[in-house]
Short mmCIF file of C-alpha atoms in Angstrom, two decimals:
data_model
loop_
_atom_site.label_atom_id
_atom_site.label_comp_id
_atom_site.label_asym_id
_atom_site.label_seq_id
_atom_site.Cartn_x
_atom_site.Cartn_y
_atom_site.Cartn_z
CA UNK F 1 -9.10 82.48 106.09
CA UNK F 2 -9.49 82.58 102.52
CA UNK F 3 -12.84 82.80 100.82
CA UNK F 4 -14.47 79.38 99.73
CA UNK F 5 -17.41 78.30 97.23
CA UNK F 6 -19.94 75.74 98.31
CA UNK F 7 -22.48 73.54 96.97
CA UNK F 8 -26.21 74.95 96.84
CA UNK F 9 -28.49 73.05 98.90
CA UNK F 10 -30.76 70.47 97.13
CA UNK F 11 -33.30 68.56 98.53
CA UNK F 12 -32.89 65.41 96.37
CA UNK F 13 -35.29 63.10 98.68
CA UNK F 14 -38.50 65.41 97.14
CA UNK F 15 -37.55 64.42 93.58
CA UNK F 16 -39.51 61.37 91.96
CA UNK F 17 -37.90 58.33 90.45
CA UNK F 18 -37.06 59.85 86.97
CA UNK F 19 -35.84 63.09 87.85
CA UNK F 20 -33.72 61.58 90.71
CA UNK F 21 -31.72 59.26 88.38
CA UNK F 22 -31.34 61.93 85.63
CA UNK F 23 -30.06 64.25 88.58
CA UNK F 24 -27.44 61.68 89.64
CA UNK F 25 -26.61 60.69 86.13
CA UNK F 26 -25.58 64.50 85.06
CA UNK F 27 -23.43 64.47 87.99
CA UNK F 28 -21.63 61.51 87.21
CA UNK F 29 -21.24 62.40 83.62
CA UNK F 30 -19.78 65.72 84.22
CA UNK F 31 -17.17 64.08 86.65
CA UNK F 32 -16.53 61.11 84.62
CA UNK F 33 -15.42 63.42 81.68
CA UNK F 34 -12.73 65.56 84.04
CA UNK F 35 -9.05 63.69 83.22
CA UNK F 36 -7.77 65.06 86.48
CA UNK F 37 -10.70 64.02 88.73
CA UNK F 38 -8.74 61.69 91.05
CA UNK F 39 -5.62 64.32 91.45
CA UNK F 40 -7.24 67.32 91.63
CA UNK F 41 -10.55 66.72 93.33
CA UNK F 42 -9.27 63.39 95.26
CA UNK F 43 -12.15 61.35 93.65
CA UNK F 44 -11.03 57.67 93.03
CA UNK F 45 -12.31 55.32 90.43
CA UNK F 46 -13.58 52.90 92.84
CA UNK F 47 -16.31 55.70 94.29
CA UNK F 48 -17.13 56.44 90.85
CA UNK F 49 -17.90 53.02 89.77
CA UNK F 50 -19.80 52.68 93.21
CA UNK F 51 -21.95 55.82 92.29
CA UNK F 52 -22.70 54.28 88.74
CA UNK F 53 -23.95 51.13 89.64
CA UNK F 54 -26.44 52.66 91.92
CA UNK F 55 -27.47 55.12 89.35
CA UNK F 56 -27.78 52.07 87.26
CA UNK F 57 -29.56 50.11 89.79
CA UNK F 58 -32.28 52.96 90.00
CA UNK F 59 -32.60 53.06 86.41
CA UNK F 60 -33.17 49.35 85.86
CA UNK F 61 -35.91 49.47 88.49
CA UNK F 62 -37.52 52.28 86.70
CA UNK F 63 -37.09 50.00 83.75
CA UNK F 64 -38.50 46.95 85.20
CA UNK F 65 -41.71 49.26 86.67
CA UNK F 66 -42.66 50.23 83.26
CA UNK F 67 -42.26 46.98 81.45
CA UNK F 68 -44.79 45.57 84.50
CA UNK F 69 -47.06 48.39 83.49
CA UNK F 70 -46.87 47.75 79.64
CA UNK F 71 -47.07 43.58 80.09
CA UNK F 72 -48.65 41.87 77.45
CA UNK F 73 -49.56 38.86 79.62
CA UNK F 74 -52.60 41.20 81.32
CA UNK F 75 -53.59 42.86 77.63
CA UNK F 76 -53.96 39.16 76.31
CA UNK F 77 -56.16 38.21 79.11
CA UNK F 78 -58.15 41.23 78.83
CA UNK F 79 -58.70 40.58 75.28
CA UNK F 80 -59.81 37.11 75.88
CA UNK F 81 -62.57 38.26 78.07
CA UNK F 82 -63.58 40.78 75.74
CA UNK F 83 -64.09 37.90 73.15
CA UNK F 84 -65.78 35.64 75.46
CA UNK F 85 -68.23 38.20 76.97
CA UNK F 86 -68.98 39.26 73.29
CA UNK F 87 -69.93 36.17 72.25
CA UNK F 88 -71.90 35.20 75.50
CA UNK F 89 -74.21 38.08 75.31
CA UNK F 90 -74.77 37.74 71.47
CA UNK F 91 -75.80 34.22 71.69
CA UNK F 92 -78.23 34.97 74.17
CA UNK F 93 -79.67 37.74 72.16
CA UNK F 94 -79.60 35.76 68.91
CA UNK F 95 -81.55 32.85 70.51
CA UNK F 96 -84.55 34.89 70.74
CA UNK F 97 -84.71 34.83 66.93
CA UNK F 98 -84.12 31.19 66.97
CA UNK F 99 -86.11 28.67 64.89
CA UNK F 100 -86.00 26.30 67.99
CA UNK F 101 -89.08 26.99 69.95
CA UNK F 102 -87.30 26.19 73.43
CA UNK F 103 -83.93 28.10 72.82
CA UNK F 104 -86.25 30.99 71.19
CA UNK F 105 -88.32 31.07 74.76
CA UNK F 106 -84.80 31.03 76.60
CA UNK F 107 -83.63 33.81 74.50
CA UNK F 108 -86.62 36.08 75.46
CA UNK F 109 -86.21 34.94 78.75
CA UNK F 110 -82.71 36.14 78.92
CA UNK F 111 -83.03 39.15 76.77
CA UNK F 112 -83.24 41.42 79.51
CA UNK F 113 -80.15 40.22 81.69
CA UNK F 114 -78.42 40.55 77.85
CA UNK F 115 -79.61 44.26 77.25
CA UNK F 116 -78.26 45.46 80.66
CA UNK F 117 -74.84 44.23 80.25
CA UNK F 118 -74.16 44.89 75.95
CA UNK F 119 -71.04 46.98 75.72
CA UNK F 120 -69.36 45.97 79.01
CA UNK F 121 -66.08 44.97 77.18
CA UNK F 122 -65.91 48.89 76.50
CA UNK F 123 -65.78 49.87 80.11
CA UNK F 124 -62.38 50.84 82.00
CA UNK F 125 -60.87 47.57 82.95
CA UNK F 126 -61.37 47.14 86.71
CA UNK F 127 -65.16 48.12 86.08
CA UNK F 128 -65.48 45.39 83.55
CA UNK F 129 -64.20 43.18 86.09
CA UNK F 130 -66.96 43.91 88.28
CA UNK F 131 -69.73 44.07 85.62
CA UNK F 132 -68.60 40.71 84.30
CA UNK F 133 -69.00 39.54 87.83
CA UNK F 134 -72.82 40.97 88.14
CA UNK F 135 -73.38 39.29 84.61
CA UNK F 136 -72.55 35.94 86.00
CA UNK F 137 -74.17 36.32 89.43
CA UNK F 138 -77.23 37.33 87.21
CA UNK F 139 -77.14 33.98 85.14
CA UNK F 140 -76.60 31.60 87.81
CA UNK F 141 -79.85 33.07 89.60
CA UNK F 142 -82.58 30.26 89.61
CA UNK F 143 -84.64 32.03 87.47
CA UNK F 144 -81.94 32.30 84.60
CA UNK F 145 -79.80 29.52 85.07
CA UNK F 146 -82.43 26.73 83.31
CA UNK F 147 -82.43 29.29 80.34
CA UNK F 148 -78.54 29.19 79.97
CA UNK F 149 -78.72 25.68 80.30
CA UNK F 150 -81.16 25.41 77.17
CA UNK F 151 -78.81 27.54 75.36
CA UNK F 152 -75.64 25.51 76.07
CA UNK F 153 -73.96 28.26 77.41
CA UNK F 154 -73.15 26.85 80.92
CA UNK F 155 -69.52 26.06 79.46
CA UNK F 156 -69.10 29.73 77.95
CA UNK F 157 -70.18 31.03 81.43
CA UNK F 158 -67.62 29.00 83.12
CA UNK F 159 -65.08 30.23 80.98
CA UNK F 160 -65.95 33.68 81.44
CA UNK F 161 -65.95 33.67 84.83
CA UNK F 162 -62.26 31.69 84.94
CA UNK F 163 -61.14 34.36 82.78
CA UNK F 164 -62.52 37.30 84.76
CA UNK F 165 -60.79 36.05 87.68
CA UNK F 166 -57.56 35.35 85.95
CA UNK F 167 -57.56 38.88 84.92
CA UNK F 168 -58.14 40.33 88.14
CA UNK F 169 -55.47 37.92 89.86
CA UNK F 170 -53.19 39.24 86.91
CA UNK F 171 -53.97 42.65 88.02
CA UNK F 172 -53.36 42.43 91.68
CA UNK F 173 -49.82 40.65 91.13
CA UNK F 174 -49.11 43.48 88.97
CA UNK F 175 -50.00 46.03 91.61
CA UNK F 176 -47.78 44.34 94.02
CA UNK F 177 -44.65 43.94 91.80
CA UNK F 178 -44.99 47.72 90.93
CA UNK F 179 -45.44 48.66 94.80
CA UNK F 180 -42.33 46.40 95.47
CA UNK F 181 -40.35 48.07 92.96
CA UNK F 182 -41.04 51.37 93.88
CA UNK F 183 -40.37 50.72 97.55
CA UNK F 184 -37.04 48.95 96.61
CA UNK F 185 -35.98 52.06 94.47
CA UNK F 186 -37.14 54.59 96.78
CA UNK F 187 -36.13 53.01 100.05
CA UNK F 188 -33.50 51.13 99.34
CA UNK F 189 -31.15 52.28 96.19
CA UNK F 190 -31.67 55.60 96.48
CA UNK F 191 -30.33 56.50 99.84
CA UNK F 192 -27.36 54.84 98.90
CA UNK F 193 -27.28 56.76 95.77
CA UNK F 194 -27.76 59.87 97.66
CA UNK F 195 -25.06 58.83 100.43
CA UNK F 196 -22.47 58.34 97.61
CA UNK F 197 -23.02 61.51 96.14
CA UNK F 198 -22.43 63.34 99.48
CA UNK F 199 -19.11 61.79 100.13
CA UNK F 200 -18.15 62.79 96.39
CA UNK F 201 -19.24 66.51 97.24
CA UNK F 202 -17.47 66.37 100.39
CA UNK F 203 -14.08 65.16 98.74
CA UNK F 204 -14.97 68.39 96.54
CA UNK F 205 -14.96 70.38 99.05
CA UNK F 206 -12.35 69.15 101.08
CA UNK F 207 -10.02 69.41 97.92
CA UNK F 208 -10.72 72.85 97.90
CA UNK F 209 -10.03 73.62 101.41
CA UNK F 210 -6.71 72.08 101.39
CA UNK F 211 -5.71 73.14 98.05
CA UNK F 212 -2.69 74.72 97.77
CA UNK F 213 -3.38 77.99 96.01
CA UNK F 214 0.15 77.95 94.55
CA UNK F 215 -0.28 74.97 92.15
CA UNK F 216 -3.25 76.26 90.23
CA UNK F 217 -5.63 73.73 91.24
CA UNK F 218 -8.14 76.03 93.11
CA UNK F 219 -9.46 77.64 89.85
CA UNK F 220 -10.08 73.86 88.63
CA UNK F 221 -11.92 72.90 91.53
CA UNK F 222 -14.24 76.31 91.99
CA UNK F 223 -14.87 75.81 88.16
CA UNK F 224 -16.29 72.38 88.94
CA UNK F 225 -18.10 73.56 92.03
CA UNK F 226 -19.74 75.92 89.73
CA UNK F 227 -20.44 73.84 87.09
CA UNK F 228 -22.20 71.34 89.83
CA UNK F 229 -24.05 74.36 91.11
CA UNK F 230 -25.14 75.22 87.58
CA UNK F 231 -26.97 71.60 87.39
CA UNK F 232 -28.46 71.92 90.96
CA UNK F 233 -29.96 75.41 89.76
CA UNK F 234 -31.18 73.49 86.64
CA UNK F 235 -33.19 70.58 88.75
CA UNK F 236 -34.21 72.83 91.41
CA UNK F 237 -36.13 74.71 88.92
CA UNK F 238 -37.71 71.79 87.09
CA UNK F 239 -38.90 70.54 90.36
CA UNK F 240 -40.44 74.06 91.38
CA UNK F 241 -42.31 74.33 87.98
CA UNK F 242 -43.64 70.91 88.27
CA UNK F 243 -44.56 71.78 92.07
CA UNK F 244 -46.18 74.96 90.37
CA UNK F 245 -47.85 73.25 87.53
CA UNK F 246 -49.41 70.74 90.32
CA UNK F 247 -50.83 73.74 92.11
CA UNK F 248 -52.42 75.34 89.24
CA UNK F 249 -53.91 71.81 88.23
CA UNK F 250 -55.63 71.63 91.50
CA UNK F 251 -59.34 72.46 91.27
CA UNK F 252 -61.80 73.84 93.93
CA UNK F 253 -63.52 70.24 94.98
CA UNK F 254 -66.46 72.18 96.49
CA UNK F 255 -68.82 71.50 93.82
CA UNK F 256 -66.83 68.35 92.70
CA UNK F 257 -69.16 65.80 90.30
CA UNK F 258 -68.78 62.47 89.51
CA UNK F 259 -68.37 61.72 85.72
CA UNK F 260 -68.45 58.06 84.06
CA UNK F 261 -65.11 56.69 83.72
CA UNK F 262 -63.75 57.24 80.12
CA UNK F 263 -63.90 53.71 78.40
CA UNK F 264 -60.59 51.87 77.46
CA UNK F 265 -59.22 51.94 74.32
#
């Protein structure tokens, strides 16, 4: 029995979405470049088209997830609530210097509340959501609500509450969409891409086994197996390197200290 070359093992299911689609695209590009692919490797154009369609689906889902993360709608809402909360706090603090006695008294009464929340627009976005809710609760308390009314800020408080809840709703919707996209990619599309690749590799291996050595095709097939094994080695090395990096970045949490969340840019 003649000696045969085999494909090196690679557990592509361990790859994250980026390396997975990159690996599949590399294999596709290599096979698609072969003029004698269908004749010598017995991989029909229809199978290659199916392979490419799943690779493109994976890529599209990744792009969609990135677009969701970079969506401008949520950024606009965040900017809007920043403007409203800064305006509200400034009005409360400025009122303490008002020449109108009633407004000055209201401003002084609300000074402690304003001081407690100065700068919340610079907090991390989800932390800001919680802080704004706390500010609204404080302003609606019986001892503070009349002063808010005296300053004519009831509508501003209502606007801040509406924008803050809209931001939180958009954030949750974004998280759900992103999760759904990742689930579609990892649970629906990727297994189909993997299955097509398995069929392709099986066809190449079968072509090697059944090849008539006198035709000279064996050298062509074996060279292609070698090339694909080089790609496999490359992506395995990348994966192993990334795993080693993750392990080296892990720190002993026995003395873990909680640090303040960095403010958003």
